[in-house]
């Protein structure tokens, strides 16, 4: 038994601290090769399966009759207590109710709807990068933090003066497994507090929109309540979900992109020389960085996979970053290569829960890279990146960089 084999058997994949060090990629390579349907016992919980190969991750996500999202959809505290959103929230429903919920907000997230935000978002990124260049040395996590908040806030209908508040609350709600982001002594209390504030914020905004409708998601949530599709509580949870889903993922995607380009400077030179590579660069960022680490599904029936039996009621973690580094699908998977012709990454998920905000995310990352190319000649990482201890997001607490202007 080599060291990785021993580690794989002993390690708890639900432990967020495992992911504070990029060495976890080695462990998952070992799992893909030797134990593609891996059983993870837990001390206080019934344990869960992990699928790590591309083909299996895709198959589980596409078969929502067998692998349901209704119980829970990420590892963590909510598995212990049940999830308030079960069977009610977009991410926690399957079948016709899921379709009905997506229809409430779909038209705010079409490529055409998000294209109308392009010039405004370009200006937001441009300003943030100019400020970072003026400052010389910055924490890039902060530099890019306003882009996703501005994007999702515009779609939802949140006024600009409230963006900093939203940013603070989302960081506390999502990053709460990392003690640096806790606003209360326990991770659970910290996240619950932030979520409660987000819900109350939404309630106020919907009241405003009831009096004064606009072309935004807040207004659609009010209309859906009037049509009997959502209760007020459903609408508030929807709002909370959209802010969270639209925020952390894109922010850490942008930070991860910068780090990838500093690790692979030849790719940076290529992109600066040819902006035609922007779409494939964005796809490669989503593959290589994989901002969403995993999603969880619950088996509705017994399933045999690679000789293991997943029993009805057992949870299955689908590890996106591992699928995205599967050597069966991607050549030289650990190499960041923006010229990959075929890049069927699972960075935005697959199947009925495929990312609702995909068009917005793709546009944000494209604008970010485009403006970065225009303004920044090179970036130097001045201290080791500090990664977020999270099983959910591949992200960073801090990435201190010095930018040199173009
Ligand atoms: C780089 C940025 C992003 C990444 C990597 C990402 C990734 C993902 C992934 C992997 C899923 C599938 C979840 C599952 O299967 O359970 C998903 C779903 C979702 N995403 Fe994104 N996302 C990003 C940006 C956004 C943005 C900007 C929004 C805007 C609101 C958003 C909203 C959502 C929502 C609401 C869902 C749930 C869809 C459903 O259950 O039908 N995401 N995202």
Short mmCIF file of N, CA, C and O in Angstrom, two decimals, residues 62-164:
data_model
loop_
_atom_site.label_atom_id
_atom_site.label_comp_id
_atom_site.label_asym_id
_atom_site.label_seq_id
_atom_site.Cartn_x
_atom_site.Cartn_y
_atom_site.Cartn_z
N UNK A 62 -27.32 13.46 -14.68
CA UNK A 62 -28.35 13.43 -15.73
C UNK A 62 -29.55 12.57 -15.34
O UNK A 62 -30.62 12.70 -15.93
N UNK A 63 -29.37 11.68 -14.39
CA UNK A 63 -30.46 10.76 -14.02
C UNK A 63 -31.08 11.22 -12.70
O UNK A 63 -30.82 10.66 -11.64
N UNK A 64 -31.95 12.23 -12.79
CA UNK A 64 -32.49 12.77 -11.54
C UNK A 64 -33.63 11.92 -10.98
O UNK A 64 -34.08 12.15 -9.87
N UNK A 65 -34.08 10.92 -11.76
CA UNK A 65 -35.07 10.00 -11.17
C UNK A 65 -34.38 9.06 -10.19
O UNK A 65 -34.93 8.72 -9.14
N UNK A 66 -33.17 8.67 -10.53
CA UNK A 66 -32.44 7.75 -9.64
C UNK A 66 -31.65 8.51 -8.59
O UNK A 66 -31.51 8.05 -7.45
N UNK A 67 -31.12 9.67 -8.98
CA UNK A 67 -30.28 10.44 -8.05
C UNK A 67 -30.95 11.80 -7.84
O UNK A 67 -30.79 12.72 -8.64
N UNK A 68 -31.68 11.87 -6.77
CA UNK A 68 -32.54 13.03 -6.55
C UNK A 68 -31.81 14.15 -5.81
O UNK A 68 -30.91 13.92 -5.01
N UNK A 69 -32.27 15.40 -6.09
CA UNK A 69 -31.72 16.57 -5.39
C UNK A 69 -32.63 16.99 -4.24
O UNK A 69 -32.34 17.96 -3.55
N UNK A 70 -33.74 16.32 -4.06
CA UNK A 70 -34.74 16.86 -3.14
C UNK A 70 -34.31 16.83 -1.67
O UNK A 70 -34.74 17.67 -0.89
N UNK A 71 -33.48 15.87 -1.31
CA UNK A 71 -33.12 15.74 0.11
C UNK A 71 -32.13 16.82 0.52
O UNK A 71 -32.34 17.59 1.45
N UNK A 72 -31.06 16.88 -0.23
CA UNK A 72 -29.96 17.78 0.13
C UNK A 72 -29.10 17.92 -1.11
O UNK A 72 -29.21 17.10 -2.01
N UNK A 73 -28.28 18.95 -1.20
CA UNK A 73 -27.45 18.97 -2.41
C UNK A 73 -25.99 19.31 -2.21
O UNK A 73 -25.25 19.39 -3.17
N UNK A 74 -25.57 19.50 -0.94
CA UNK A 74 -24.13 19.55 -0.67
C UNK A 74 -23.83 18.88 0.66
O UNK A 74 -24.71 18.79 1.52
N UNK A 75 -22.61 18.43 0.80
CA UNK A 75 -22.16 17.89 2.08
C UNK A 75 -22.16 19.01 3.10
O UNK A 75 -21.95 20.16 2.74
N UNK A 76 -22.36 18.69 4.34
CA UNK A 76 -22.27 19.74 5.36
C UNK A 76 -23.40 19.64 6.36
O UNK A 76 -24.11 18.64 6.41
N UNK A 77 -23.55 20.77 7.06
CA UNK A 77 -24.44 20.76 8.22
C UNK A 77 -25.88 20.36 7.89
O UNK A 77 -26.54 19.74 8.70
N UNK A 78 -26.36 20.77 6.71
CA UNK A 78 -27.78 20.54 6.48
C UNK A 78 -28.15 19.07 6.36
O UNK A 78 -29.29 18.70 6.50
N UNK A 79 -27.16 18.23 6.11
CA UNK A 79 -27.46 16.79 6.06
C UNK A 79 -27.84 16.28 7.44
O UNK A 79 -28.53 15.30 7.57
N UNK A 80 -27.36 16.96 8.45
CA UNK A 80 -27.63 16.47 9.81
C UNK A 80 -29.05 16.77 10.24
O UNK A 80 -29.65 16.04 11.01
N UNK A 81 -29.55 17.88 9.76
CA UNK A 81 -30.79 18.40 10.33
C UNK A 81 -31.95 18.39 9.35
O UNK A 81 -33.06 18.75 9.72
N UNK A 82 -31.70 18.02 8.11
CA UNK A 82 -32.72 18.20 7.07
C UNK A 82 -32.58 19.63 6.56
O UNK A 82 -32.04 20.48 7.25
N UNK A 83 -33.06 19.85 5.35
CA UNK A 83 -32.86 21.14 4.71
C UNK A 83 -34.21 21.81 4.52
O UNK A 83 -35.14 21.21 3.98
N UNK A 84 -34.31 23.07 4.95
CA UNK A 84 -35.58 23.79 4.83
C UNK A 84 -36.06 23.87 3.38
O UNK A 84 -37.25 23.97 3.11
N UNK A 85 -35.09 23.86 2.45
CA UNK A 85 -35.47 24.02 1.05
C UNK A 85 -35.92 22.72 0.39
O UNK A 85 -36.38 22.72 -0.75
N UNK A 86 -35.80 21.58 1.08
CA UNK A 86 -36.11 20.29 0.47
C UNK A 86 -37.49 20.27 -0.18
O UNK A 86 -38.49 20.58 0.48
N UNK A 87 -37.49 19.92 -1.46
CA UNK A 87 -38.77 19.82 -2.17
C UNK A 87 -39.40 21.17 -2.47
O UNK A 87 -40.50 21.24 -3.02
N UNK A 88 -38.72 22.26 -2.13
CA UNK A 88 -39.31 23.59 -2.35
C UNK A 88 -38.43 24.50 -3.18
O UNK A 88 -38.92 25.31 -3.96
N UNK A 89 -37.12 24.40 -2.95
CA UNK A 89 -36.23 25.32 -3.63
C UNK A 89 -35.77 24.72 -4.97
O UNK A 89 -35.66 23.50 -5.06
N UNK A 90 -35.46 25.60 -5.93
CA UNK A 90 -35.04 25.14 -7.26
C UNK A 90 -33.98 24.03 -7.18
O UNK A 90 -34.09 23.01 -7.85
N UNK A 91 -32.97 24.25 -6.37
CA UNK A 91 -31.88 23.28 -6.27
C UNK A 91 -32.31 21.99 -5.57
O UNK A 91 -31.61 20.99 -5.64
N UNK A 92 -33.44 22.03 -4.89
CA UNK A 92 -33.85 20.88 -4.07
C UNK A 92 -35.16 20.28 -4.55
O UNK A 92 -35.92 19.72 -3.76
N UNK A 93 -35.46 20.46 -5.84
CA UNK A 93 -36.66 19.83 -6.41
C UNK A 93 -36.26 19.10 -7.68
O UNK A 93 -35.26 19.43 -8.32
N UNK A 94 -37.04 18.12 -8.04
CA UNK A 94 -36.86 17.43 -9.32
C UNK A 94 -38.20 17.51 -10.07
O UNK A 94 -39.18 18.03 -9.54
N UNK A 95 -38.22 16.94 -11.27
CA UNK A 95 -39.49 16.76 -12.00
C UNK A 95 -40.21 18.05 -12.32
O UNK A 95 -39.59 19.12 -12.43
N UNK A 96 -41.55 17.98 -12.48
CA UNK A 96 -42.33 19.12 -12.96
C UNK A 96 -42.23 20.36 -12.06
O UNK A 96 -42.24 21.48 -12.55
N UNK A 97 -42.13 20.17 -10.76
CA UNK A 97 -42.03 21.34 -9.88
C UNK A 97 -40.72 22.10 -10.16
O UNK A 97 -40.70 23.33 -10.15
N UNK A 98 -39.68 21.35 -10.44
CA UNK A 98 -38.41 22.00 -10.77
C UNK A 98 -38.57 22.84 -12.04
O UNK A 98 -38.12 23.99 -12.11
N UNK A 99 -39.24 22.26 -13.05
CA UNK A 99 -39.46 22.99 -14.31
C UNK A 99 -40.26 24.26 -14.04
O UNK A 99 -39.94 25.34 -14.54
N UNK A 100 -41.29 24.12 -13.23
CA UNK A 100 -42.15 25.27 -12.92
C UNK A 100 -41.35 26.39 -12.24
O UNK A 100 -41.48 27.56 -12.57
N UNK A 101 -40.48 25.99 -11.32
CA UNK A 101 -39.68 26.99 -10.61
C UNK A 101 -38.69 27.69 -11.55
O UNK A 101 -38.49 28.89 -11.48
N UNK A 102 -38.09 26.90 -12.44
CA UNK A 102 -37.12 27.53 -13.37
C UNK A 102 -37.81 28.54 -14.26
O UNK A 102 -37.25 29.59 -14.60
N UNK A 103 -39.08 28.21 -14.61
CA UNK A 103 -39.80 29.13 -15.51
C UNK A 103 -40.07 30.49 -14.86
O UNK A 103 -40.22 31.49 -15.56
N UNK A 104 -40.10 30.53 -13.54
CA UNK A 104 -40.36 31.81 -12.86
C UNK A 104 -39.28 32.83 -13.22
O UNK A 104 -39.57 34.00 -13.45
N UNK A 105 -38.04 32.39 -13.30
CA UNK A 105 -36.94 33.35 -13.46
C UNK A 105 -36.15 33.21 -14.76
O UNK A 105 -35.30 34.05 -15.07
N UNK A 106 -36.45 32.12 -15.52
CA UNK A 106 -35.67 31.82 -16.73
C UNK A 106 -35.37 33.02 -17.61
O UNK A 106 -34.24 33.22 -18.04
N UNK A 107 -36.40 33.83 -17.88
CA UNK A 107 -36.18 34.87 -18.90
C UNK A 107 -35.23 35.97 -18.43
O UNK A 107 -34.73 36.74 -19.24
N UNK A 108 -34.95 36.04 -17.13
CA UNK A 108 -33.95 37.01 -16.67
C UNK A 108 -32.53 36.52 -16.89
O UNK A 108 -31.58 37.26 -16.68
N UNK A 109 -32.39 35.24 -17.25
CA UNK A 109 -31.04 34.67 -17.37
C UNK A 109 -30.70 34.19 -18.78
O UNK A 109 -29.71 33.49 -18.97
N UNK A 110 -31.52 34.57 -19.77
CA UNK A 110 -31.20 34.15 -21.14
C UNK A 110 -29.97 34.93 -21.64
O UNK A 110 -29.68 36.02 -21.11
N UNK A 111 -29.29 34.41 -22.66
CA UNK A 111 -28.14 35.15 -23.20
C UNK A 111 -28.53 36.58 -23.59
O UNK A 111 -27.80 37.52 -23.32
N UNK A 112 -29.72 36.73 -24.15
CA UNK A 112 -30.13 38.07 -24.58
C UNK A 112 -30.34 39.00 -23.36
O UNK A 112 -29.92 40.15 -23.36
N UNK A 113 -30.99 38.47 -22.31
CA UNK A 113 -31.24 39.31 -21.13
C UNK A 113 -29.93 39.74 -20.49
O UNK A 113 -29.76 40.90 -20.11
N UNK A 114 -28.98 38.82 -20.40
CA UNK A 114 -27.74 39.20 -19.70
C UNK A 114 -26.86 40.09 -20.60
O UNK A 114 -26.09 40.89 -20.09
N UNK A 115 -27.03 39.95 -21.93
CA UNK A 115 -26.22 40.78 -22.84
C UNK A 115 -26.49 42.26 -22.59
O UNK A 115 -25.61 43.11 -22.77
N UNK A 116 -27.70 42.58 -22.14
CA UNK A 116 -28.03 43.99 -21.93
C UNK A 116 -27.20 44.59 -20.78
O UNK A 116 -27.13 45.79 -20.63
N UNK A 117 -26.57 43.74 -19.97
CA UNK A 117 -25.76 44.24 -18.85
C UNK A 117 -24.29 44.42 -19.23
O UNK A 117 -23.48 44.87 -18.41
N UNK A 118 -23.95 44.03 -20.47
CA UNK A 118 -22.52 43.92 -20.81
C UNK A 118 -21.72 45.20 -20.58
O UNK A 118 -20.68 45.18 -19.93
N UNK A 119 -22.22 46.34 -21.10
CA UNK A 119 -21.36 47.53 -21.01
C UNK A 119 -21.24 47.99 -19.56
O UNK A 119 -20.17 48.44 -19.12
N UNK A 120 -22.34 47.84 -18.82
CA UNK A 120 -22.30 48.23 -17.42
C UNK A 120 -21.31 47.35 -16.63
O UNK A 120 -20.48 47.85 -15.87
N UNK A 121 -21.33 46.05 -16.89
CA UNK A 121 -20.42 45.16 -16.16
C UNK A 121 -18.96 45.35 -16.59
O UNK A 121 -18.04 45.26 -15.79
N UNK A 122 -18.80 45.65 -17.87
CA UNK A 122 -17.43 45.92 -18.35
C UNK A 122 -16.84 47.11 -17.60
O UNK A 122 -15.67 47.10 -17.19
N UNK A 123 -17.68 48.12 -17.40
CA UNK A 123 -17.20 49.31 -16.66
C UNK A 123 -16.87 48.94 -15.21
O UNK A 123 -15.87 49.42 -14.65
N UNK A 124 -17.67 48.08 -14.60
CA UNK A 124 -17.42 47.67 -13.21
C UNK A 124 -16.06 46.96 -13.11
O UNK A 124 -15.23 47.28 -12.25
N UNK A 125 -15.80 46.02 -14.03
CA UNK A 125 -14.51 45.31 -14.00
C UNK A 125 -13.36 46.27 -14.26
O UNK A 125 -12.32 46.22 -13.59
N UNK A 126 -13.56 47.11 -15.26
CA UNK A 126 -12.50 48.05 -15.64
C UNK A 126 -12.10 48.92 -14.46
O UNK A 126 -10.90 49.09 -14.17
N UNK A 127 -13.11 49.44 -13.76
CA UNK A 127 -12.82 50.30 -12.60
C UNK A 127 -12.06 49.54 -11.53
O UNK A 127 -11.08 50.02 -10.98
N UNK A 128 -12.51 48.31 -11.26
CA UNK A 128 -11.87 47.52 -10.20
C UNK A 128 -10.40 47.24 -10.56
O UNK A 128 -9.50 47.33 -9.71
N UNK A 129 -10.14 46.96 -11.84
CA UNK A 129 -8.76 46.67 -12.24
C UNK A 129 -7.91 47.94 -12.21
O UNK A 129 -6.73 47.91 -11.80
N UNK A 130 -8.49 49.07 -12.61
CA UNK A 130 -7.74 50.33 -12.55
C UNK A 130 -7.34 50.66 -11.12
O UNK A 130 -6.20 51.06 -10.85
N UNK A 131 -8.28 50.45 -10.21
CA UNK A 131 -7.96 50.72 -8.79
C UNK A 131 -6.85 49.79 -8.31
O UNK A 131 -5.95 50.20 -7.58
N UNK A 132 -6.91 48.54 -8.74
CA UNK A 132 -5.88 47.57 -8.31
C UNK A 132 -4.52 47.97 -8.89
O UNK A 132 -3.49 47.88 -8.21
N UNK A 133 -4.51 48.46 -10.13
CA UNK A 133 -3.25 48.89 -10.75
C UNK A 133 -2.70 50.11 -10.02
O UNK A 133 -1.48 50.20 -9.77
N UNK A 134 -3.58 51.02 -9.64
CA UNK A 134 -3.13 52.21 -8.90
C UNK A 134 -2.54 51.81 -7.55
O UNK A 134 -1.55 52.38 -7.09
N UNK A 135 -3.16 50.83 -6.92
CA UNK A 135 -2.71 50.42 -5.58
C UNK A 135 -1.39 49.66 -5.65
O UNK A 135 -0.67 49.56 -4.67
N UNK A 136 -1.07 49.07 -6.79
CA UNK A 136 0.17 48.30 -6.94
C UNK A 136 -0.02 46.88 -6.47
O UNK A 136 -0.20 45.98 -7.27
N UNK A 137 0.00 46.70 -5.15
CA UNK A 137 -0.15 45.34 -4.62
C UNK A 137 -1.53 45.22 -3.98
O UNK A 137 -1.91 46.08 -3.19
N UNK A 138 -2.27 44.17 -4.33
CA UNK A 138 -3.65 44.04 -3.82
C UNK A 138 -3.97 42.59 -3.48
O UNK A 138 -3.28 41.66 -3.90
N UNK A 139 -5.04 42.44 -2.71
CA UNK A 139 -5.63 41.11 -2.54
C UNK A 139 -6.64 40.95 -3.67
O UNK A 139 -7.68 41.62 -3.68
N UNK A 140 -6.34 40.07 -4.61
CA UNK A 140 -7.18 39.98 -5.81
C UNK A 140 -8.58 39.45 -5.50
O UNK A 140 -9.51 39.67 -6.26
N UNK A 141 -8.72 38.75 -4.39
CA UNK A 141 -10.06 38.28 -3.99
C UNK A 141 -10.97 39.49 -3.77
O UNK A 141 -12.13 39.50 -4.18
N UNK A 142 -10.41 40.53 -3.16
CA UNK A 142 -11.20 41.75 -2.96
C UNK A 142 -11.40 42.49 -4.28
O UNK A 142 -12.46 43.02 -4.55
N UNK A 143 -10.33 42.52 -5.08
CA UNK A 143 -10.43 43.27 -6.35
C UNK A 143 -11.62 42.81 -7.17
O UNK A 143 -12.36 43.62 -7.71
N UNK A 144 -11.82 41.50 -7.27
CA UNK A 144 -12.90 41.02 -8.17
C UNK A 144 -14.23 40.84 -7.46
O UNK A 144 -15.21 40.45 -8.08
N UNK A 145 -14.28 41.17 -6.18
CA UNK A 145 -15.49 40.82 -5.42
C UNK A 145 -16.74 41.55 -5.90
O UNK A 145 -17.84 41.03 -5.78
N UNK A 146 -16.56 42.74 -6.46
CA UNK A 146 -17.76 43.50 -6.84
C UNK A 146 -18.40 43.03 -8.15
O UNK A 146 -19.58 43.23 -8.38
N UNK A 147 -17.62 42.36 -8.99
CA UNK A 147 -18.16 41.96 -10.30
C UNK A 147 -19.40 41.06 -10.17
O UNK A 147 -20.47 41.38 -10.69
N UNK A 148 -19.27 39.91 -9.46
CA UNK A 148 -20.47 39.07 -9.35
C UNK A 148 -21.60 39.72 -8.56
O UNK A 148 -22.78 39.53 -8.89
N UNK A 149 -21.26 40.51 -7.55
CA UNK A 149 -22.33 41.17 -6.78
C UNK A 149 -23.07 42.14 -7.69
O UNK A 149 -24.31 42.18 -7.71
N UNK A 150 -22.31 42.92 -8.46
CA UNK A 150 -22.94 43.89 -9.37
C UNK A 150 -23.82 43.15 -10.38
O UNK A 150 -24.93 43.60 -10.69
N UNK A 151 -23.33 42.01 -10.87
CA UNK A 151 -24.08 41.27 -11.90
C UNK A 151 -25.39 40.74 -11.35
O UNK A 151 -26.46 40.99 -11.90
N UNK A 152 -25.29 40.00 -10.25
CA UNK A 152 -26.51 39.37 -9.73
C UNK A 152 -27.45 40.43 -9.16
O UNK A 152 -28.67 40.33 -9.28
N UNK A 153 -26.85 41.48 -8.57
CA UNK A 153 -27.69 42.54 -8.01
C UNK A 153 -28.51 43.20 -9.13
O UNK A 153 -29.70 43.48 -8.95
N UNK A 154 -27.87 43.43 -10.29
CA UNK A 154 -28.59 44.06 -11.40
C UNK A 154 -29.74 43.16 -11.87
O UNK A 154 -30.83 43.63 -12.15
N UNK A 155 -29.48 41.86 -11.97
CA UNK A 155 -30.53 40.94 -12.43
C UNK A 155 -31.67 40.86 -11.41
O UNK A 155 -32.85 40.83 -11.77
N UNK A 156 -31.31 40.86 -10.14
CA UNK A 156 -32.34 40.73 -9.10
C UNK A 156 -33.12 42.03 -8.89
O UNK A 156 -34.28 41.99 -8.49
N UNK A 157 -32.45 43.17 -9.12
CA UNK A 157 -33.10 44.46 -8.87
C UNK A 157 -32.66 45.10 -7.56
O UNK A 157 -33.36 45.96 -7.03
N UNK A 158 -31.49 44.69 -7.05
CA UNK A 158 -30.96 45.26 -5.80
C UNK A 158 -30.24 46.58 -6.10
O UNK A 158 -29.37 46.62 -6.97
N UNK A 159 -30.61 47.66 -5.39
CA UNK A 159 -29.94 48.94 -5.68
C UNK A 159 -28.46 48.94 -5.27
O UNK A 159 -28.05 48.23 -4.36
N UNK A 160 -27.71 49.73 -5.96
CA UNK A 160 -26.26 49.76 -5.85
C UNK A 160 -25.75 49.99 -4.44
O UNK A 160 -24.75 49.39 -4.01
N UNK A 161 -26.44 50.87 -3.69
CA UNK A 161 -25.93 51.19 -2.35
C UNK A 161 -25.94 49.96 -1.43
O UNK A 161 -25.27 49.94 -0.40
N UNK A 162 -26.67 48.91 -1.83
CA UNK A 162 -26.74 47.73 -0.97
C UNK A 162 -25.74 46.63 -1.36
O UNK A 162 -25.70 45.57 -0.73
N UNK A 163 -24.97 46.83 -2.42
CA UNK A 163 -24.04 45.77 -2.84
C UNK A 163 -23.05 45.37 -1.75
O UNK A 163 -22.83 44.18 -1.54
N UNK A 164 -22.42 46.34 -1.04
CA UNK A 164 -21.46 45.91 -0.01
C UNK A 164 -22.10 45.03 1.07
O UNK A 164 -21.51 44.05 1.51
#
